[in-house]
Amino acid sequence: MTITLLTDYGPHDEFVGVCHGVIRKILPDASIVDVTHGISRHDVRHGAISLRNALPYLPVGVHVAIVDPQVGTERRAVAVRCEDGRVLVGPDNGVLSLAWERAGGVAEAFDVTRSQHRLEPVSATFHGRDVFVPVAAHLAAGAELREAGQPLGIDELALLELPGPIVDEDGATAHALLVDGYGNVSLDLTHQHLMELGLTLGERVEIAGPGLSSEAVVVQTFADVAPGEMLLYEDAWGAVAVAVNRGDAAKALGSTRDSEVRIKRR
Amino acid sequence: MTITLLTDYGPHDEFVGVCHGVIRKILPDASIVDVTHGISRHDVRHGAISLRNALPYLPVGVHVAIVDPQVGTERRAVAVRCEDGRVLVGPDNGVLSLAWERAGGVAEAFDVTRSQHRLEPVSATFHGRDVFVPVAAHLAAGAELREAGQPLGIDELALLELPGPIVDEDGATAHALLVDGYGNVSLDLTHQHLMELGLTLGERVEIAGPGLSSEAVVVQTFADVAPGEMLLYEDAWGAVAVAVNRGDAAKALGSTRDSEVRIKRR
Amino acid sequence: MTITLLTDYGPHDEFVGVCHGVIRKILPDASIVDVTHGISRHDVRHGAISLRNALPYLPVGVHVAIVDPQVGTERRAVAVRCEDGRVLVGPDNGVLSLAWERAGGVAEAFDVTRSQHRLEPVSATFHGRDVFVPVAAHLAAGAELREAGQPLGIDELALLELPGPIVDEDGATAHALLVDGYGNVSLDLTHQHLMELGLTLGERVEIAGPGLSSEAVVVQTFADVAPGEMLLYEDAWGAVAVAVNRGDAAKALGSTRDSEVRIKRR
């Protein structure tokens, strides 16, 4: 069974490599997919959205997500089996919650904080190495989920709250959910919202972020506008997003994660 | 068959992880080599040169290269079999063209823009996930190349034009083809050019970039000069390059990709 | 046998990908763990400490470490078998020396500078590709260590010197051994030193770096103090470290690798 890893460990330290080592000591032939280790430090929501977006493209397996500002405190570590057969492992802080919705909901949940699969002694600050990854590796190797920890009520699991957009007569007030490495800004709007607003391909809109505002065109892809121009489009995950062709929309608008973005019909 | 990936997706987002997931859903035991995902955004030539340089060190396989500023427009997606048996997959914008030269030339080419192997619905902005990688995975899994798309004339394929150096009596005017993460600047000069200029080991030259100029010595490796000194050497890919021992030559010269670098005998 | 790689090649260039390619040409089914490629450029000690820390979590295998400012000069390339069966491959500049201590000491050592396994022609600047990695791949594929090079006296191997802390009545003068991507500063102090100083959980200390000084609390994990507060804790590798909850201790103290950090009882 494939193990996938998503963390905020970054590309510079040995944290990810050590997690791979721990997996291969338990399951030498493991198939590992590094979904990303570039989640913004401690940004639980960023991790949750990335995992949800990526999930349909990953083989059914054991999916670890670690964005864990409360590591070493009383927050629970959990392993969850979803209705579609996927198993999710991570801290119980909401980072898994959008993924299990995408996977049909939770079938059963276990508290693995004191799992028999932990590496002893468990450090206070690196539960990826000592708890989450060894639990995931044993599960991928065939261990029973119910032997990985204590049963946990599904309604005890932490959930994540997302902001919602407000659509009015003039346009919509949305939020920057994600900013990718190109500076493309993904909003909490869908194609459906654009249809409500009567915005179809080719239409011009005004987009205002915390910094400045700019004119943009509703199009399908970057190169549909000239280099340097702003566009509103449906991104590869089905969200409405703002980009600048060959530029950086987040910089242009002054947007960071969570900031309001106003779309106004012209 | 090994699948290799080279993109400008960067180390921070989930784009690469999703491509791995797509491969493993099609071919669970795939052997994947990430050549690099650090190509400068949209820099087709950077991708083309990196792939050409790396190719001889990669097992014969299916080699995907994605630097694709025109994604979602009418530009073709292609799969090409080289004379040496390698298969190249990517946008038809020249990013593959230096690699197929290195691989003995093109034996046959196919337009895979509407390949049966695509993931439906195809997004307008992430053809790595939806077109290039699934096509490559099916080919690596044994699918016939001719069933991956429509036959394409070899002379219809896009080529890449590279600048050329000018060698004169005093020295040479070359171009910065690549700048690596250390700030080493690879030029469009070879050992052959240095011989024409009569430059042998130990000789001193004047190197001028867009920013400043500096004295340098023709040597074999970094530590042949003192820390902070500039050197002219043959790099690991057979190109003549400029470096500063323990420093950053690109910064010292003010060179960026494509800028002119003048080498002058003293 | 697993091959692990640790280098200062960074996440942007094709150096790491080419090393993977070289391995897979020699050993197509190789199991490869990238420990990290984010070692600070040319920082041999950073590489040595990272490898030592990671080693117990890696399967017994062939462990390559490349931080090699003297590449292409007369410095030796070595392969070393440790008492616990691990094989280490790298430049003979001390980068392997902390790891072999951790692995029970050196059982036998070989000079592989002119190994029969090298890729010809050997470049002057990329011995990862041309020497270390092909030697490691052949060893992982079953080649005899004694056929990889010339026997070398164990006492000829380069060692690494680490600074040591000074503990006095008022506190301790330690050194920043490592700074991770979060800005956490790992010191050359252990739990034992804290006990000598009578510092137990909950105690307040004064921590002074080259920049400023700050109050901190001795705790177990980040979230034991409020966001923005400084803490002194035992990190996941058993070293005493300084962090700022959700912040950057290296920045707060002005510490960089090797700088002195003074811990003072209040």
Short mmCIF file of N, CA, C and O in Angstrom, two decimals, chain B residues 72-182:
data_model
loop_
_atom_site.label_atom_id
_atom_site.label_comp_id
_atom_site.label_asym_id
_atom_site.label_seq_id
_atom_site.Cartn_x
_atom_site.Cartn_y
_atom_site.Cartn_z
N GLY B 72 -2.70 25.11 -22.14
CA GLY B 72 -4.12 25.38 -22.34
C GLY B 72 -4.46 26.08 -23.64
O GLY B 72 -5.62 26.23 -23.98
N THR B 73 -3.42 26.51 -24.36
CA THR B 73 -3.68 27.13 -25.67
C THR B 73 -3.51 26.06 -26.76
O THR B 73 -3.46 24.87 -26.47
N GLU B 74 -3.37 26.50 -27.99
CA GLU B 74 -3.32 25.54 -29.10
C GLU B 74 -1.98 24.84 -29.27
O GLU B 74 -1.83 24.01 -30.16
N ARG B 75 -1.00 25.17 -28.45
CA ARG B 75 0.30 24.50 -28.61
C ARG B 75 0.10 22.99 -28.44
O ARG B 75 -0.69 22.55 -27.63
N ARG B 76 0.88 22.22 -29.23
CA ARG B 76 0.73 20.76 -29.21
C ARG B 76 1.39 20.14 -28.00
O ARG B 76 2.38 20.65 -27.48
N ALA B 77 0.89 18.99 -27.59
CA ALA B 77 1.60 18.10 -26.69
C ALA B 77 2.15 16.96 -27.55
O ALA B 77 1.45 16.45 -28.42
N VAL B 78 3.43 16.60 -27.34
CA VAL B 78 4.02 15.59 -28.22
C VAL B 78 4.72 14.48 -27.42
O VAL B 78 5.13 14.67 -26.28
N ALA B 79 4.82 13.34 -28.08
CA ALA B 79 5.64 12.23 -27.59
C ALA B 79 6.52 11.80 -28.75
O ALA B 79 6.03 11.64 -29.87
N VAL B 80 7.79 11.65 -28.49
CA VAL B 80 8.79 11.46 -29.54
C VAL B 80 9.66 10.26 -29.19
O VAL B 80 10.12 10.16 -28.05
N ARG B 81 9.84 9.35 -30.14
CA ARG B 81 10.81 8.28 -29.90
C ARG B 81 12.13 8.68 -30.55
O ARG B 81 12.16 9.05 -31.72
N CYS B 82 13.22 8.60 -29.78
CA CYS B 82 14.53 8.95 -30.31
C CYS B 82 15.20 7.72 -30.90
O CYS B 82 14.83 6.58 -30.63
N GLU B 83 16.23 7.98 -31.69
CA GLU B 83 16.95 6.89 -32.35
C GLU B 83 17.57 5.92 -31.33
O GLU B 83 17.77 4.75 -31.62
N ASP B 84 17.88 6.40 -30.14
CA ASP B 84 18.50 5.52 -29.15
C ASP B 84 17.47 4.81 -28.26
O ASP B 84 17.84 4.16 -27.28
N GLY B 85 16.18 4.95 -28.59
CA GLY B 85 15.16 4.23 -27.86
C GLY B 85 14.47 5.03 -26.76
O GLY B 85 13.45 4.61 -26.22
N ARG B 86 15.04 6.16 -26.39
CA ARG B 86 14.38 6.99 -25.38
C ARG B 86 13.08 7.56 -25.94
O ARG B 86 13.00 7.87 -27.13
N VAL B 87 12.10 7.77 -25.05
CA VAL B 87 10.86 8.42 -25.43
C VAL B 87 10.76 9.73 -24.65
O VAL B 87 10.97 9.74 -23.43
N LEU B 88 10.49 10.82 -25.35
CA LEU B 88 10.38 12.13 -24.72
C LEU B 88 8.93 12.61 -24.80
O LEU B 88 8.30 12.47 -25.86
N VAL B 89 8.43 13.16 -23.70
CA VAL B 89 7.05 13.64 -23.66
C VAL B 89 7.04 15.06 -23.09
O VAL B 89 7.68 15.31 -22.06
N GLY B 90 6.31 15.96 -23.75
CA GLY B 90 6.23 17.33 -23.24
C GLY B 90 5.51 18.23 -24.21
O GLY B 90 5.01 17.78 -25.25
N PRO B 91 5.45 19.52 -23.89
CA PRO B 91 4.86 20.48 -24.82
C PRO B 91 5.78 20.65 -26.03
O PRO B 91 7.00 20.52 -25.92
N ASP B 92 5.20 20.95 -27.18
CA ASP B 92 5.98 21.09 -28.41
C ASP B 92 6.45 22.54 -28.56
O ASP B 92 6.02 23.27 -29.44
N ASN B 93 7.33 22.93 -27.66
CA ASN B 93 7.81 24.31 -27.67
C ASN B 93 9.34 24.38 -27.67
O ASN B 93 9.92 25.41 -27.36
N GLY B 94 9.99 23.25 -27.96
CA GLY B 94 11.45 23.23 -28.01
C GLY B 94 12.10 22.66 -26.75
O GLY B 94 13.29 22.36 -26.76
N VAL B 95 11.33 22.48 -25.70
CA VAL B 95 11.93 22.03 -24.44
C VAL B 95 12.54 20.63 -24.57
O VAL B 95 13.46 20.28 -23.83
N LEU B 96 12.04 19.85 -25.55
CA LEU B 96 12.57 18.50 -25.74
C LEU B 96 13.66 18.45 -26.80
O LEU B 96 14.35 17.43 -26.95
N SER B 97 13.84 19.53 -27.54
CA SER B 97 14.59 19.44 -28.80
C SER B 97 16.09 19.22 -28.61
O SER B 97 16.72 18.55 -29.42
N LEU B 98 16.67 19.79 -27.56
CA LEU B 98 18.10 19.54 -27.35
C LEU B 98 18.33 18.11 -26.88
O LEU B 98 19.36 17.50 -27.18
N ALA B 99 17.35 17.57 -26.17
CA ALA B 99 17.47 16.20 -25.69
C ALA B 99 17.42 15.21 -26.84
O ALA B 99 18.18 14.25 -26.90
N TRP B 100 16.53 15.42 -27.79
CA TRP B 100 16.48 14.43 -28.87
C TRP B 100 17.69 14.51 -29.78
O TRP B 100 18.11 13.49 -30.33
N GLU B 101 18.27 15.72 -29.91
CA GLU B 101 19.57 15.79 -30.62
C GLU B 101 20.61 14.92 -29.93
O GLU B 101 21.33 14.16 -30.56
N ARG B 102 20.68 15.05 -28.61
CA ARG B 102 21.63 14.27 -27.80
C ARG B 102 21.35 12.76 -27.91
O ARG B 102 22.25 11.94 -27.76
N ALA B 103 20.07 12.43 -28.18
CA ALA B 103 19.66 11.01 -28.22
C ALA B 103 19.65 10.46 -29.63
O ALA B 103 18.96 9.48 -29.92
N GLY B 104 20.38 11.11 -30.55
CA GLY B 104 20.53 10.55 -31.88
C GLY B 104 19.51 11.03 -32.88
O GLY B 104 19.47 10.57 -34.03
N GLY B 105 18.63 11.93 -32.47
CA GLY B 105 17.60 12.43 -33.38
C GLY B 105 16.27 11.73 -33.18
O GLY B 105 16.17 10.75 -32.45
N VAL B 106 15.26 12.26 -33.86
CA VAL B 106 13.89 11.74 -33.72
C VAL B 106 13.65 10.60 -34.70
O VAL B 106 13.90 10.74 -35.89
N ALA B 107 13.15 9.48 -34.19
CA ALA B 107 12.76 8.37 -35.07
C ALA B 107 11.31 8.50 -35.48
O ALA B 107 10.96 8.33 -36.65
N GLU B 108 10.43 8.81 -34.53
CA GLU B 108 9.03 9.06 -34.88
C GLU B 108 8.40 9.97 -33.84
O GLU B 108 8.82 9.99 -32.69
N ALA B 109 7.38 10.73 -34.28
CA ALA B 109 6.76 11.73 -33.40
C ALA B 109 5.25 11.59 -33.45
O ALA B 109 4.68 11.26 -34.49
N PHE B 110 4.60 11.85 -32.32
CA PHE B 110 3.14 11.77 -32.23
C PHE B 110 2.59 12.99 -31.50
O PHE B 110 3.19 13.47 -30.54
N ASP B 111 1.46 13.46 -31.99
CA ASP B 111 0.73 14.53 -31.33
C ASP B 111 -0.18 13.88 -30.30
O ASP B 111 -1.12 13.16 -30.63
N VAL B 112 0.10 14.13 -29.01
CA VAL B 112 -0.68 13.48 -27.95
C VAL B 112 -1.63 14.48 -27.26
O VAL B 112 -2.12 14.22 -26.16
N THR B 113 -1.87 15.62 -27.93
CA THR B 113 -2.73 16.65 -27.34
C THR B 113 -4.07 16.07 -26.90
O THR B 113 -4.60 16.42 -25.85
N ARG B 114 -4.63 15.19 -27.74
CA ARG B 114 -5.92 14.59 -27.40
C ARG B 114 -5.78 13.09 -27.17
O ARG B 114 -6.65 12.30 -27.52
N SER B 115 -4.68 12.72 -26.54
CA SER B 115 -4.40 11.30 -26.31
C SER B 115 -5.52 10.61 -25.54
O SER B 115 -6.12 11.19 -24.63
N GLN B 116 -5.76 9.37 -25.87
CA GLN B 116 -6.73 8.57 -25.11
C GLN B 116 -6.28 8.37 -23.66
O GLN B 116 -7.08 7.98 -22.81
N HIS B 117 -5.00 8.63 -23.37
CA HIS B 117 -4.50 8.41 -22.01
C HIS B 117 -4.71 9.61 -21.09
O HIS B 117 -4.40 9.54 -19.90
N ARG B 118 -5.22 10.71 -21.64
CA ARG B 118 -5.44 11.90 -20.80
C ARG B 118 -6.40 11.61 -19.66
O ARG B 118 -7.28 10.76 -19.75
N LEU B 119 -6.25 12.37 -18.58
CA LEU B 119 -7.22 12.33 -17.48
C LEU B 119 -8.35 13.30 -17.79
O LEU B 119 -8.11 14.49 -17.99
N GLU B 120 -9.57 12.81 -17.81
CA GLU B 120 -10.71 13.68 -18.07
C GLU B 120 -11.37 14.07 -16.76
O GLU B 120 -11.47 13.23 -15.86
N PRO B 121 -11.88 15.30 -16.59
CA PRO B 121 -11.76 16.40 -17.54
C PRO B 121 -10.37 17.00 -17.51
O PRO B 121 -9.78 17.14 -16.44
N VAL B 122 -9.85 17.37 -18.67
CA VAL B 122 -8.53 17.99 -18.75
C VAL B 122 -8.64 19.45 -18.32
O VAL B 122 -9.45 20.19 -18.87
N SER B 123 -7.85 19.83 -17.32
CA SER B 123 -7.86 21.23 -16.89
C SER B 123 -7.18 22.09 -17.94
O SER B 123 -6.50 21.59 -18.83
N ALA B 124 -7.36 23.41 -17.82
CA ALA B 124 -6.74 24.32 -18.78
C ALA B 124 -5.32 24.69 -18.36
O ALA B 124 -4.57 25.24 -19.14
N THR B 125 -4.94 24.38 -17.11
CA THR B 125 -3.69 24.93 -16.60
C THR B 125 -2.72 23.91 -16.00
O THR B 125 -1.62 24.29 -15.59
N PHE B 126 -3.09 22.64 -15.93
CA PHE B 126 -2.20 21.65 -15.30
C PHE B 126 -2.10 20.40 -16.18
O PHE B 126 -2.57 19.34 -15.82
N HIS B 127 -1.48 20.59 -17.36
CA HIS B 127 -1.36 19.47 -18.29
C HIS B 127 -0.31 18.46 -17.85
O HIS B 127 -0.27 17.36 -18.37
N GLY B 128 0.55 18.85 -16.91
CA GLY B 128 1.45 17.85 -16.31
C GLY B 128 0.63 16.71 -15.75
O GLY B 128 0.85 15.54 -16.08
N ARG B 129 -0.31 17.05 -14.93
CA ARG B 129 -1.18 16.06 -14.29
C ARG B 129 -2.11 15.37 -15.28
O ARG B 129 -2.33 14.16 -15.19
N ASP B 130 -2.67 16.14 -16.21
CA ASP B 130 -3.79 15.64 -17.01
C ASP B 130 -3.39 15.07 -18.36
O ASP B 130 -4.15 14.31 -18.95
N VAL B 131 -2.22 15.45 -18.88
CA VAL B 131 -1.82 14.98 -20.21
C VAL B 131 -0.44 14.32 -20.18
O VAL B 131 -0.30 13.12 -20.41
N PHE B 132 0.60 15.09 -19.87
CA PHE B 132 1.96 14.60 -20.07
C PHE B 132 2.27 13.38 -19.20
O PHE B 132 2.80 12.38 -19.66
N VAL B 133 1.95 13.49 -17.92
CA VAL B 133 2.32 12.41 -17.00
C VAL B 133 1.48 11.14 -17.23
O VAL B 133 2.03 10.05 -17.28
N PRO B 134 0.16 11.24 -17.41
CA PRO B 134 -0.57 10.00 -17.71
C PRO B 134 -0.13 9.36 -19.03
O PRO B 134 -0.03 8.13 -19.11
N VAL B 135 0.16 10.17 -20.04
CA VAL B 135 0.66 9.59 -21.30
C VAL B 135 1.98 8.85 -21.03
O VAL B 135 2.17 7.70 -21.43
N ALA B 136 2.88 9.49 -20.29
CA ALA B 136 4.17 8.87 -20.00
C ALA B 136 4.01 7.59 -19.20
O ALA B 136 4.69 6.59 -19.45
N ALA B 137 3.10 7.61 -18.22
CA ALA B 137 2.92 6.43 -17.37
C ALA B 137 2.39 5.25 -18.19
O ALA B 137 2.83 4.11 -18.02
N HIS B 138 1.44 5.53 -19.08
CA HIS B 138 0.93 4.45 -19.92
C HIS B 138 2.03 3.90 -20.84
O HIS B 138 2.13 2.69 -21.04
N LEU B 139 2.85 4.80 -21.38
CA LEU B 139 3.95 4.34 -22.24
C LEU B 139 4.94 3.49 -21.43
O LEU B 139 5.38 2.43 -21.87
N ALA B 140 5.26 3.96 -20.23
CA ALA B 140 6.19 3.19 -19.39
C ALA B 140 5.59 1.85 -19.00
O ALA B 140 6.31 0.87 -18.77
N ALA B 141 4.26 1.81 -18.93
CA ALA B 141 3.58 0.55 -18.58
C ALA B 141 3.46 -0.38 -19.77
O ALA B 141 2.93 -1.49 -19.64
N GLY B 142 3.90 0.07 -20.95
CA GLY B 142 3.91 -0.83 -22.09
C GLY B 142 2.97 -0.47 -23.22
O GLY B 142 2.94 -1.18 -24.23
N ALA B 143 2.21 0.60 -23.08
CA ALA B 143 1.32 1.01 -24.18
C ALA B 143 2.16 1.36 -25.41
O ALA B 143 3.28 1.84 -25.29
N GLU B 144 1.57 1.13 -26.59
CA GLU B 144 2.27 1.45 -27.83
C GLU B 144 2.30 2.96 -28.05
O GLU B 144 1.29 3.63 -27.86
N LEU B 145 3.44 3.45 -28.48
CA LEU B 145 3.55 4.89 -28.74
C LEU B 145 2.55 5.32 -29.81
O LEU B 145 1.90 6.37 -29.68
N ARG B 146 2.37 4.51 -30.84
CA ARG B 146 1.49 4.93 -31.94
C ARG B 146 0.02 4.97 -31.51
O ARG B 146 -0.82 5.54 -32.20
N GLU B 147 -0.29 4.37 -30.36
CA GLU B 147 -1.66 4.43 -29.86
C GLU B 147 -1.85 5.57 -28.85
O GLU B 147 -2.94 5.74 -28.31
N ALA B 148 -0.77 6.31 -28.62
CA ALA B 148 -0.86 7.41 -27.66
C ALA B 148 -1.32 8.71 -28.31
O ALA B 148 -1.68 9.66 -27.61
N GLY B 149 -1.31 8.78 -29.64
CA GLY B 149 -1.72 10.02 -30.31
C GLY B 149 -1.71 9.88 -31.81
O GLY B 149 -1.73 8.76 -32.34
N GLN B 150 -1.66 11.01 -32.51
CA GLN B 150 -1.69 11.06 -33.97
C GLN B 150 -0.28 11.24 -34.51
O GLN B 150 0.48 12.05 -33.97
N PRO B 151 0.06 10.52 -35.61
CA PRO B 151 1.40 10.68 -36.20
C PRO B 151 1.65 12.15 -36.57
O PRO B 151 0.73 12.85 -36.97
N LEU B 152 2.89 12.55 -36.43
CA LEU B 152 3.27 13.94 -36.66
C LEU B 152 4.56 13.95 -37.46
O LEU B 152 5.47 13.16 -37.18
N GLY B 153 4.63 14.81 -38.48
CA GLY B 153 5.87 14.91 -39.25
C GLY B 153 7.00 15.43 -38.39
O GLY B 153 6.81 16.37 -37.61
N ILE B 154 8.18 14.81 -38.55
CA ILE B 154 9.30 15.23 -37.71
C ILE B 154 9.65 16.70 -37.95
O ILE B 154 10.04 17.42 -37.04
N ASP B 155 9.44 17.15 -39.20
CA ASP B 155 9.80 18.54 -39.49
C ASP B 155 8.76 19.53 -38.98
O ASP B 155 8.92 20.74 -39.12
N GLU B 156 7.68 19.01 -38.39
CA GLU B 156 6.70 19.92 -37.79
C GLU B 156 7.04 20.26 -36.35
O GLU B 156 6.42 21.13 -35.74
N LEU B 157 7.99 19.54 -35.76
CA LEU B 157 8.32 19.74 -34.34
C LEU B 157 9.02 21.08 -34.13
O LEU B 157 9.87 21.49 -34.93
N ALA B 158 8.69 21.73 -33.03
CA ALA B 158 9.32 23.01 -32.70
C ALA B 158 10.77 22.80 -32.27
O ALA B 158 11.08 21.84 -31.56
N LEU B 159 11.62 23.70 -32.72
CA LEU B 159 13.04 23.63 -32.35
C LEU B 159 13.39 24.83 -31.49
O LEU B 159 12.64 25.80 -31.41
N LEU B 160 14.54 24.76 -30.89
CA LEU B 160 15.00 25.82 -30.01
C LEU B 160 16.22 26.47 -30.63
O LEU B 160 17.12 25.78 -31.09
N GLU B 161 16.26 27.79 -30.61
CA GLU B 161 17.47 28.43 -31.11
C GLU B 161 18.32 28.90 -29.95
O GLU B 161 17.83 29.51 -29.02
N LEU B 162 19.59 28.57 -30.00
CA LEU B 162 20.52 29.00 -28.96
C LEU B 162 21.41 30.10 -29.53
O LEU B 162 21.72 30.09 -30.71
N PRO B 163 21.81 31.04 -28.69
CA PRO B 163 22.77 32.04 -29.16
C PRO B 163 24.09 31.34 -29.45
O PRO B 163 24.31 30.21 -29.02
N GLY B 164 24.98 31.99 -30.16
CA GLY B 164 26.30 31.42 -30.41
C GLY B 164 27.37 32.40 -30.01
O GLY B 164 27.12 33.62 -30.02
N PRO B 165 28.52 31.93 -29.66
CA PRO B 165 29.59 32.85 -29.23
C PRO B 165 30.30 33.43 -30.45
O PRO B 165 30.25 32.86 -31.54
N ILE B 166 30.93 34.56 -30.26
CA ILE B 166 31.77 35.12 -31.31
C ILE B 166 33.21 35.13 -30.80
O ILE B 166 33.50 35.74 -29.78
N VAL B 167 34.08 34.43 -31.53
CA VAL B 167 35.48 34.38 -31.13
C VAL B 167 36.27 35.30 -32.05
O VAL B 167 36.13 35.22 -33.27
N ASP B 168 37.05 36.22 -31.48
CA ASP B 168 37.84 37.13 -32.30
C ASP B 168 39.30 37.09 -31.82
O ASP B 168 39.69 36.21 -31.07
N GLU B 169 40.08 38.06 -32.23
CA GLU B 169 41.51 38.01 -31.92
C GLU B 169 41.82 38.19 -30.44
O GLU B 169 42.73 37.58 -29.90
N ASP B 170 41.02 39.04 -29.81
CA ASP B 170 41.28 39.41 -28.42
C ASP B 170 40.69 38.42 -27.41
O ASP B 170 41.10 38.39 -26.25
N GLY B 171 39.67 37.72 -27.86
CA GLY B 171 38.99 36.84 -26.91
C GLY B 171 37.68 36.35 -27.49
O GLY B 171 37.59 36.08 -28.69
N ALA B 172 36.65 36.25 -26.65
CA ALA B 172 35.37 35.73 -27.12
C ALA B 172 34.22 36.47 -26.43
O ALA B 172 34.33 36.85 -25.27
N THR B 173 33.13 36.65 -27.18
CA THR B 173 31.90 37.16 -26.60
C THR B 173 30.93 35.98 -26.54
O THR B 173 30.51 35.46 -27.57
N ALA B 174 30.65 35.57 -25.31
CA ALA B 174 29.83 34.38 -25.12
C ALA B 174 28.54 34.78 -24.41
O ALA B 174 28.29 35.96 -24.17
N HIS B 175 27.71 33.79 -24.08
CA HIS B 175 26.44 34.05 -23.41
C HIS B 175 26.29 33.13 -22.19
O HIS B 175 26.71 31.98 -22.24
N ALA B 176 25.66 33.67 -21.15
CA ALA B 176 25.35 32.87 -19.97
C ALA B 176 24.18 31.95 -20.31
O ALA B 176 23.06 32.41 -20.47
N LEU B 177 24.46 30.66 -20.50
CA LEU B 177 23.38 29.73 -20.85
C LEU B 177 22.63 29.27 -19.61
O LEU B 177 21.43 29.10 -19.61
N LEU B 178 23.34 29.03 -18.54
CA LEU B 178 22.75 28.52 -17.31
C LEU B 178 23.46 29.17 -16.13
O LEU B 178 24.66 29.39 -16.18
N VAL B 179 22.70 29.44 -15.08
CA VAL B 179 23.30 29.84 -13.81
C VAL B 179 22.81 28.83 -12.78
O VAL B 179 21.60 28.67 -12.62
N ASP B 180 23.71 28.11 -12.12
CA ASP B 180 23.23 27.11 -11.18
C ASP B 180 23.03 27.71 -9.79
O ASP B 180 23.23 28.90 -9.58
N GLY B 181 22.62 26.88 -8.86
CA GLY B 181 22.27 27.35 -7.52
C GLY B 181 23.46 27.91 -6.75
O GLY B 181 23.28 28.61 -5.75
N TYR B 182 24.66 27.60 -7.20
CA TYR B 182 25.86 28.16 -6.57
C TYR B 182 26.26 29.50 -7.19
O TYR B 182 27.24 30.12 -6.76
#
